[in-house]
mmCIF file of C-alpha atoms and ligand atoms in Angstrom:
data_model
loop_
_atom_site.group_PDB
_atom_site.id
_atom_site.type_symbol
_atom_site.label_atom_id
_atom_site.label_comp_id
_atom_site.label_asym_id
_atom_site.label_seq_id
_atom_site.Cartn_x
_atom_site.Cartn_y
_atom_site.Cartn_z
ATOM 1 C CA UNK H 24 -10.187 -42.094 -83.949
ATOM 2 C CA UNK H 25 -6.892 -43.596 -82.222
ATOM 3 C CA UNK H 26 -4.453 -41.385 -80.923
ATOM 4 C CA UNK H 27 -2.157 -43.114 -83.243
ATOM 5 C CA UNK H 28 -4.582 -42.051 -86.163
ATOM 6 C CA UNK H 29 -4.579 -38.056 -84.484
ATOM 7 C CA UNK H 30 -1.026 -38.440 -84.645
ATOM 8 C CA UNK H 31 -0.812 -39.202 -88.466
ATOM 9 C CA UNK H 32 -3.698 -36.746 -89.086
ATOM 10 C CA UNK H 33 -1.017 -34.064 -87.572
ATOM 11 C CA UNK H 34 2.263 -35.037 -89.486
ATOM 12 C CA UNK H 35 0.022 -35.414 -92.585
ATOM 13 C CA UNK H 36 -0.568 -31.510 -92.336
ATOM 14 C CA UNK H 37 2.265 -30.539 -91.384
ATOM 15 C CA UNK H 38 3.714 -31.927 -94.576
ATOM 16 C CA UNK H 39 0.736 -30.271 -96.198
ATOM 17 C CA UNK H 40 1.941 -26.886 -95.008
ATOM 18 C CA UNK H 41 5.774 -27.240 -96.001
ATOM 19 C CA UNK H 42 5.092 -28.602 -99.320
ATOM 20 C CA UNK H 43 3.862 -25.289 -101.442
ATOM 21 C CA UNK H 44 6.882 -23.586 -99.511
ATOM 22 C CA UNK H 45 9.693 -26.398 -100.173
ATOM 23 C CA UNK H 46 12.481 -25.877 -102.848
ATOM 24 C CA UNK H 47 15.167 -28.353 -104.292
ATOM 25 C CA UNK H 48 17.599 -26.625 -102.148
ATOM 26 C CA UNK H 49 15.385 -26.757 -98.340
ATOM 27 C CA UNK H 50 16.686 -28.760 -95.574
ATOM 28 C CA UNK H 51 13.460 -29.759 -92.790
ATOM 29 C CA UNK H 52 14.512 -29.665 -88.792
ATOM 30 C CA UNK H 53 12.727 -32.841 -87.411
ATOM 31 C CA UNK H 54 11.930 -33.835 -84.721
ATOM 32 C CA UNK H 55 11.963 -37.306 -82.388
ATOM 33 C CA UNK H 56 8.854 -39.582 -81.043
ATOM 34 C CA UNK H 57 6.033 -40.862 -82.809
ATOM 35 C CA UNK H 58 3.927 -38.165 -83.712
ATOM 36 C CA UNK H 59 7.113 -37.518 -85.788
ATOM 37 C CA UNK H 60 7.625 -40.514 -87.010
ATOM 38 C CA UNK H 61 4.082 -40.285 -88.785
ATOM 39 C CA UNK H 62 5.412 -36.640 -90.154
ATOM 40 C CA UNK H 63 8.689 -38.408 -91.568
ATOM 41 C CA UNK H 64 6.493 -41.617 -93.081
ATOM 42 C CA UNK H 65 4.038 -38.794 -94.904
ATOM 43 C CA UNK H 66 7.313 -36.443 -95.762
ATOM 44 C CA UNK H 67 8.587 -39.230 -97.736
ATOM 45 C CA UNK H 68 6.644 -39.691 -100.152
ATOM 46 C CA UNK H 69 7.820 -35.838 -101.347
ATOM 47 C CA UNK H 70 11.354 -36.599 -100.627
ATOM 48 C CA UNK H 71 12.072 -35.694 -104.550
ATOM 49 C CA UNK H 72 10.585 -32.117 -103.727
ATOM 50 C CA UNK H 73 13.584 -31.043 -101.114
ATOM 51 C CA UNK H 74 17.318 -31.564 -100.597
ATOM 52 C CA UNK H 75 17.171 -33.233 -97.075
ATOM 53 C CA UNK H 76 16.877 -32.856 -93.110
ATOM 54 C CA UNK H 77 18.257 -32.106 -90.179
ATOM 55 C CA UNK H 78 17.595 -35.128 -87.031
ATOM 56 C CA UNK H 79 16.889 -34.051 -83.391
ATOM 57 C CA UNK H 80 18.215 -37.203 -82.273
ATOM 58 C CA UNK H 81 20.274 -40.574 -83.912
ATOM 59 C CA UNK H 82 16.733 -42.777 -83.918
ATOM 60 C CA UNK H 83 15.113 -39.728 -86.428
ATOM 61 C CA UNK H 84 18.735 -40.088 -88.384
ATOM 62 C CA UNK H 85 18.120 -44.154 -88.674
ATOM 63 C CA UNK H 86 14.141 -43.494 -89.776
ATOM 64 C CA UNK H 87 15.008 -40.691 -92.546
ATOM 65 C CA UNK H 88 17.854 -42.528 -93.328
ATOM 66 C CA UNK H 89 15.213 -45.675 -94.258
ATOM 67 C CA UNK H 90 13.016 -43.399 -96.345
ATOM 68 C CA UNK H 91 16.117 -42.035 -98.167
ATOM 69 C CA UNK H 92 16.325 -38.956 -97.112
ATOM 70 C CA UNK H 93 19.605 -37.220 -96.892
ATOM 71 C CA UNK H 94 20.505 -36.297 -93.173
ATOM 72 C CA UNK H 95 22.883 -33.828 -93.123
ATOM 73 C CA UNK H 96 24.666 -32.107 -90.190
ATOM 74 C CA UNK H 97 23.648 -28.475 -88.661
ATOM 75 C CA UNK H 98 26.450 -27.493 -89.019
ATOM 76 C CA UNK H 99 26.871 -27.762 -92.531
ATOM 77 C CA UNK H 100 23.510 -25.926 -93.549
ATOM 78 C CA UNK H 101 22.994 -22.234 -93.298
ATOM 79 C CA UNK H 102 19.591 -22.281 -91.851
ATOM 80 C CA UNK H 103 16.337 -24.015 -91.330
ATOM 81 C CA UNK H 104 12.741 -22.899 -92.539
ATOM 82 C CA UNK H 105 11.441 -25.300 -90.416
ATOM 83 C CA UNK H 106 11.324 -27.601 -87.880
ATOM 84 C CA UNK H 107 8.602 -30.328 -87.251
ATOM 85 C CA UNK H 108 8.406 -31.933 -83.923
ATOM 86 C CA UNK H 109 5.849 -33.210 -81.309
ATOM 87 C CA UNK H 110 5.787 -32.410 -78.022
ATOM 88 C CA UNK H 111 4.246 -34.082 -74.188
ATOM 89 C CA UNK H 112 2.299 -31.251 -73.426
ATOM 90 C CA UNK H 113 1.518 -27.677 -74.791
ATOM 91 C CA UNK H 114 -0.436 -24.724 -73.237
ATOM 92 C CA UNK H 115 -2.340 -22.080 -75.190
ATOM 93 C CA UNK H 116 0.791 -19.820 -76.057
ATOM 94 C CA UNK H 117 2.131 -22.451 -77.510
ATOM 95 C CA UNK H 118 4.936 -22.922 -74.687
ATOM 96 C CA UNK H 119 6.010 -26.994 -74.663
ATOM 97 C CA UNK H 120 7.338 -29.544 -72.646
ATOM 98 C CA UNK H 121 9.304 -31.824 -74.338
ATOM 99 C CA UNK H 122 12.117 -34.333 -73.717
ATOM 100 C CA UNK H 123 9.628 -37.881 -73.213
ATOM 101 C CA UNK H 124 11.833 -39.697 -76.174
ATOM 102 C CA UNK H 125 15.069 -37.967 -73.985
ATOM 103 C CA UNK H 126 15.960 -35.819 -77.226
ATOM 104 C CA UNK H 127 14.807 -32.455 -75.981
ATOM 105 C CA UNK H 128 18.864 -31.220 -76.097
ATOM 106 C CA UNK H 129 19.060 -31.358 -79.968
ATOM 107 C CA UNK H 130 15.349 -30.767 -80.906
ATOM 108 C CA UNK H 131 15.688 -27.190 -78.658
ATOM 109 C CA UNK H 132 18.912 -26.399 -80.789
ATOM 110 C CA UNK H 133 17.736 -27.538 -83.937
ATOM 111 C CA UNK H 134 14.139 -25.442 -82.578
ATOM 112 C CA UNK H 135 16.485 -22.995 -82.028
ATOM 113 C CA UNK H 136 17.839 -22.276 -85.723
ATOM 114 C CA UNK H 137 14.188 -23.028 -87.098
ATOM 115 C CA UNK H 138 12.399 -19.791 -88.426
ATOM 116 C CA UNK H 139 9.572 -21.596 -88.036
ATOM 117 C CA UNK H 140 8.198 -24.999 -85.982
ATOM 118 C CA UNK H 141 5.418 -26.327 -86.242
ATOM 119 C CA UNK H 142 4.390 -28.827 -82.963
ATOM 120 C CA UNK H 143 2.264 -31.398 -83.723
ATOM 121 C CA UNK H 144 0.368 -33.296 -81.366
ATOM 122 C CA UNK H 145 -2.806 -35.602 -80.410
ATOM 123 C CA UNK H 146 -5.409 -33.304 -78.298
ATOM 124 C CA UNK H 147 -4.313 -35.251 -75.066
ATOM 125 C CA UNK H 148 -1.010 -32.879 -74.836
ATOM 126 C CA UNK H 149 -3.029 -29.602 -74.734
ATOM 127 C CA UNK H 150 -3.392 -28.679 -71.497
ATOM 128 C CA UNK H 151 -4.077 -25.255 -69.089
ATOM 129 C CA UNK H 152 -1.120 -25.690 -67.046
ATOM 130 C CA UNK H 153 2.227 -27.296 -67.890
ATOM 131 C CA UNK H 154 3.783 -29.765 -65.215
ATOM 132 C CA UNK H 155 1.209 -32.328 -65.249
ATOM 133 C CA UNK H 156 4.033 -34.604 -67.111
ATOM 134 C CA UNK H 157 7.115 -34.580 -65.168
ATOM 135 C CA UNK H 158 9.641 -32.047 -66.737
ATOM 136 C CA UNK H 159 12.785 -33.673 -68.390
ATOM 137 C CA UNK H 160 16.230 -32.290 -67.814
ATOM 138 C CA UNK H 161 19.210 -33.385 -69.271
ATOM 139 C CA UNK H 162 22.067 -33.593 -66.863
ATOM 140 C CA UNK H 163 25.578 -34.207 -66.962
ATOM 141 C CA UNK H 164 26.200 -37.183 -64.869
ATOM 142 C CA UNK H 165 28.466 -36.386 -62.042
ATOM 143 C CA UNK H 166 26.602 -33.435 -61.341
ATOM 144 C CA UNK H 167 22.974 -35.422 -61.136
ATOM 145 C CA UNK H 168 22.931 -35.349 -57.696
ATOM 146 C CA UNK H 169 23.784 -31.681 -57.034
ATOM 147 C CA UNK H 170 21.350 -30.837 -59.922
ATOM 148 C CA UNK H 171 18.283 -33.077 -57.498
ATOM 149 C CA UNK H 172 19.055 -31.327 -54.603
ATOM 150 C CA UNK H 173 19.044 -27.694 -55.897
ATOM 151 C CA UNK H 174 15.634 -28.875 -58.141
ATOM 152 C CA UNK H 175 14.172 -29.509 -54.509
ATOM 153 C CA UNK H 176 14.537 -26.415 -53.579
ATOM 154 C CA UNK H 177 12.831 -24.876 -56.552
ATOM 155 C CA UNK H 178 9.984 -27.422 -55.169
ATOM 156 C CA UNK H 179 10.049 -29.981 -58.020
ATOM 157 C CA UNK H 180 10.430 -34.265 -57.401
ATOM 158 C CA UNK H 181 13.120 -35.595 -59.347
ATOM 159 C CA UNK H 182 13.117 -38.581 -60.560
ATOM 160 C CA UNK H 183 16.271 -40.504 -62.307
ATOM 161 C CA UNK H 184 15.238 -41.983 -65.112
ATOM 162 C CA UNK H 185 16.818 -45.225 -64.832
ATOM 163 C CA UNK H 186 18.473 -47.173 -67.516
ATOM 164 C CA UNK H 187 18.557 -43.606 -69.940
ATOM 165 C CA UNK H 188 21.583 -42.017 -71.757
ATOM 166 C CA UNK H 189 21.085 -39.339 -74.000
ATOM 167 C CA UNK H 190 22.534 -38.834 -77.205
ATOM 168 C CA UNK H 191 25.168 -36.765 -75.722
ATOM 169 C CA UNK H 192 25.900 -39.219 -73.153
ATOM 170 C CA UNK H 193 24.314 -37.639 -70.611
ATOM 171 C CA UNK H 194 21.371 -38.331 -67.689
ATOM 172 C CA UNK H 195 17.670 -37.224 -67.304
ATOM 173 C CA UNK H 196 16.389 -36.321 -64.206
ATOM 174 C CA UNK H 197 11.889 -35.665 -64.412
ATOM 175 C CA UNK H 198 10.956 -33.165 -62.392
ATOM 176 C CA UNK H 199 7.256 -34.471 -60.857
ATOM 177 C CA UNK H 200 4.418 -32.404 -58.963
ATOM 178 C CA UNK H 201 5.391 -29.034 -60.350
ATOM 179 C CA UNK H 202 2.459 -26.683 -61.254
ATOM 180 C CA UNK H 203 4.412 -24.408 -64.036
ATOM 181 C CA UNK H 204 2.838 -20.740 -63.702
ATOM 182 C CA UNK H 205 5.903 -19.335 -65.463
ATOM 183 C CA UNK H 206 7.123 -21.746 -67.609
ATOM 184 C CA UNK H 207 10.183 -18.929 -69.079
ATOM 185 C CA UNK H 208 11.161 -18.288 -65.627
ATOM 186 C CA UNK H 209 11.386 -21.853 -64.155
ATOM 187 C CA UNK H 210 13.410 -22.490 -68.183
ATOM 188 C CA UNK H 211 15.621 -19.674 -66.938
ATOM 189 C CA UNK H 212 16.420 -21.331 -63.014
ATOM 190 C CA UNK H 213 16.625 -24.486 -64.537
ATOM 191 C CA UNK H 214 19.056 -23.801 -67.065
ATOM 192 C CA UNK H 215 21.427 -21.703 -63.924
ATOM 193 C CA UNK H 216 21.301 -24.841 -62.176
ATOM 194 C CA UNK H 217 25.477 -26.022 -62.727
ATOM 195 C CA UNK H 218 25.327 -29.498 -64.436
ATOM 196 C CA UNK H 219 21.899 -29.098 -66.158
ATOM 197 C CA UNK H 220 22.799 -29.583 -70.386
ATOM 198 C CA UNK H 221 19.080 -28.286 -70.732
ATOM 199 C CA UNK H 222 15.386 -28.460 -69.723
ATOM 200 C CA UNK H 223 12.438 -29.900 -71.530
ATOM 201 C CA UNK H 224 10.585 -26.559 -71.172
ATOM 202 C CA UNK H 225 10.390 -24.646 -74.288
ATOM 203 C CA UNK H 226 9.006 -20.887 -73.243
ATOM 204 C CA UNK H 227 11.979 -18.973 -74.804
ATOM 205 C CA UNK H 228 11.615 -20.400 -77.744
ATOM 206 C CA UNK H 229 8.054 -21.672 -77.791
ATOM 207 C CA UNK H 230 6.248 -23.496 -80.891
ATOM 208 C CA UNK H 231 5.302 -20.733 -83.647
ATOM 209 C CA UNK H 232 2.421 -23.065 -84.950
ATOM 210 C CA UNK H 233 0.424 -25.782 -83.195
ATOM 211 C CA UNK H 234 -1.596 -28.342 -85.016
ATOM 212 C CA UNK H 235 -3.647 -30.533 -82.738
ATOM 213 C CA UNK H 236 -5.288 -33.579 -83.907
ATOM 214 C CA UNK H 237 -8.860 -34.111 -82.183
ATOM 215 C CA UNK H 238 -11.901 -36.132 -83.551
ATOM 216 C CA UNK H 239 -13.180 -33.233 -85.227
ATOM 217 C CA UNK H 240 -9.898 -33.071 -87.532
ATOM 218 C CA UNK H 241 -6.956 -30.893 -87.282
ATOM 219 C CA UNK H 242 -7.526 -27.828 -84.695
ATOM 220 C CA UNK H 243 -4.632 -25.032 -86.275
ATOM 221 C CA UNK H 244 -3.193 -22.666 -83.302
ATOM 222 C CA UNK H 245 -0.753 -20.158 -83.805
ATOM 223 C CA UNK H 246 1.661 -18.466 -81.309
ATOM 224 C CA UNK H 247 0.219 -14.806 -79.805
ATOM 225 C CA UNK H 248 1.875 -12.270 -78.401
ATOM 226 C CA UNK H 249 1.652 -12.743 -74.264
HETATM 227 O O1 5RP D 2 10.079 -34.490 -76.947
HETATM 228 C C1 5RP D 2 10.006 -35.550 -77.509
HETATM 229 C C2 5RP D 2 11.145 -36.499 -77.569
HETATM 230 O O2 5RP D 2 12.219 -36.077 -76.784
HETATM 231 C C3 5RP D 2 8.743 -35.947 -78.192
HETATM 232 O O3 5RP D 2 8.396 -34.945 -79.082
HETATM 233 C C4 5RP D 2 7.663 -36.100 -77.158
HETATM 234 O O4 5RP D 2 8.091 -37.036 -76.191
HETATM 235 C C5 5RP D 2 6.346 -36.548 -77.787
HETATM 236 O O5 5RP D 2 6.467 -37.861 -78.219
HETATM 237 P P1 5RP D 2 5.275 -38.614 -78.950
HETATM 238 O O6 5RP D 2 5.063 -37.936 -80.259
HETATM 239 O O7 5RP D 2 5.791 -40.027 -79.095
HETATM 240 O O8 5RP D 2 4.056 -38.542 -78.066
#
């Protein structure tokens, strides 16, 4: 199989877990990059089944937008049951990095209000030790080279990511050649680090269910206790 064929293998079942929980009245959380876009192209043909979704970023807006689904704003809904969203790599407790597509700001609040998200992700992101791909963090621009200098000392390489603004209007800087033992401690520096908006790390508020695509069909992980 492709990795473009794991990928729709993944957002296929995560639609086939929401859909014996969906109502008229439930709004979905999702998420930005490919592997979501194949979860939004296999949501839609349910859209009568639900009331809408909240985006992660203005691209997943446009594509639910295309399918007719109603986006509305976070703001305006009480709460989520889910969120759906892929991720660059994951590690056995389910903690994430995130932030590739430069969205990881709203996909860790809407992950945030979620009771429950579901990752979804080709085998290649499942890996022992997070850090092999270089950690996103979303910066506010004047402070982007403070926030480099004081990531140096944590021992991380960052790297501007040229050419980038986020939806907020803000910078990434990707952290290279960091082994991350303690992915909720290195979230926690990260985040005390004056100018950061937010890291690509999600440890605090890791995925609850991970469904991995491989070539023996979807692999089902859920988050333990660690
Ligand atoms: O965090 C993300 C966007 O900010 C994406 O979930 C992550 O980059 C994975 O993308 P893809 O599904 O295209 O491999």
């Amino acid at each position: 199989m492709t990795q473009d064929e794991l990928k729709q293998a993944v957002g296929q079942a995560a639609v086939d877990i929401l859909l014996p929980q969906l109502e008229d009245k439930s709004v979905i959380g999702v998420g930005t990059g490919s592997t979501a876009n194949f979860f939004i192209d296999a949501l839609a043909r349910h859209k009568g089944n639900f009331e809408g979704a909240v985006a992660s970023s203005e691209a997943t807006a446009q594509r639910l937008k295309q399918h007719g689904i109603p986006v509305y704003d976070l703001n305006s809904v009480a709460g989520l049951d889910f969120y759906v969203d892929g991720a660059d790599e994951a590690n056995r407790h389910l903690e994430l990095i995130k932030g590739g597509g430069a969205a990881l700001t709203r996909e860790k609040i809407v992950a945030a209000v979620a009771r429950t998200f579901i990752c979804i992700a080709d085998e290649s992101k499942l890996v022992t030790t997070l850090g092999e791909f270089p950690l996103p963090v979303e910066v506010i621009p004047m402070a982007r080279s403070h926030v480099a200098r004081e990531i140096v000392k944590l021992g991380g390489d960052p790297v501007y990511r040229q050419g980038v603004v986020t939806d907020n209007g803000n910078v990434i800087l990707d952290v290279h050649n960091m082994q991350i033992h303690d992915p909720r401690g290195l979230e926690e520096q990260l985040n005390a680090i004056v100018g950061v908006v937010c890291n690509g790390l999600f440890a605090a508020r890791p995925a609850d269910i991970l469904l991995l695509g491989t070539a023996e069909g979807v692999q089902r992980m859920e988050r333990t206790a660690h």
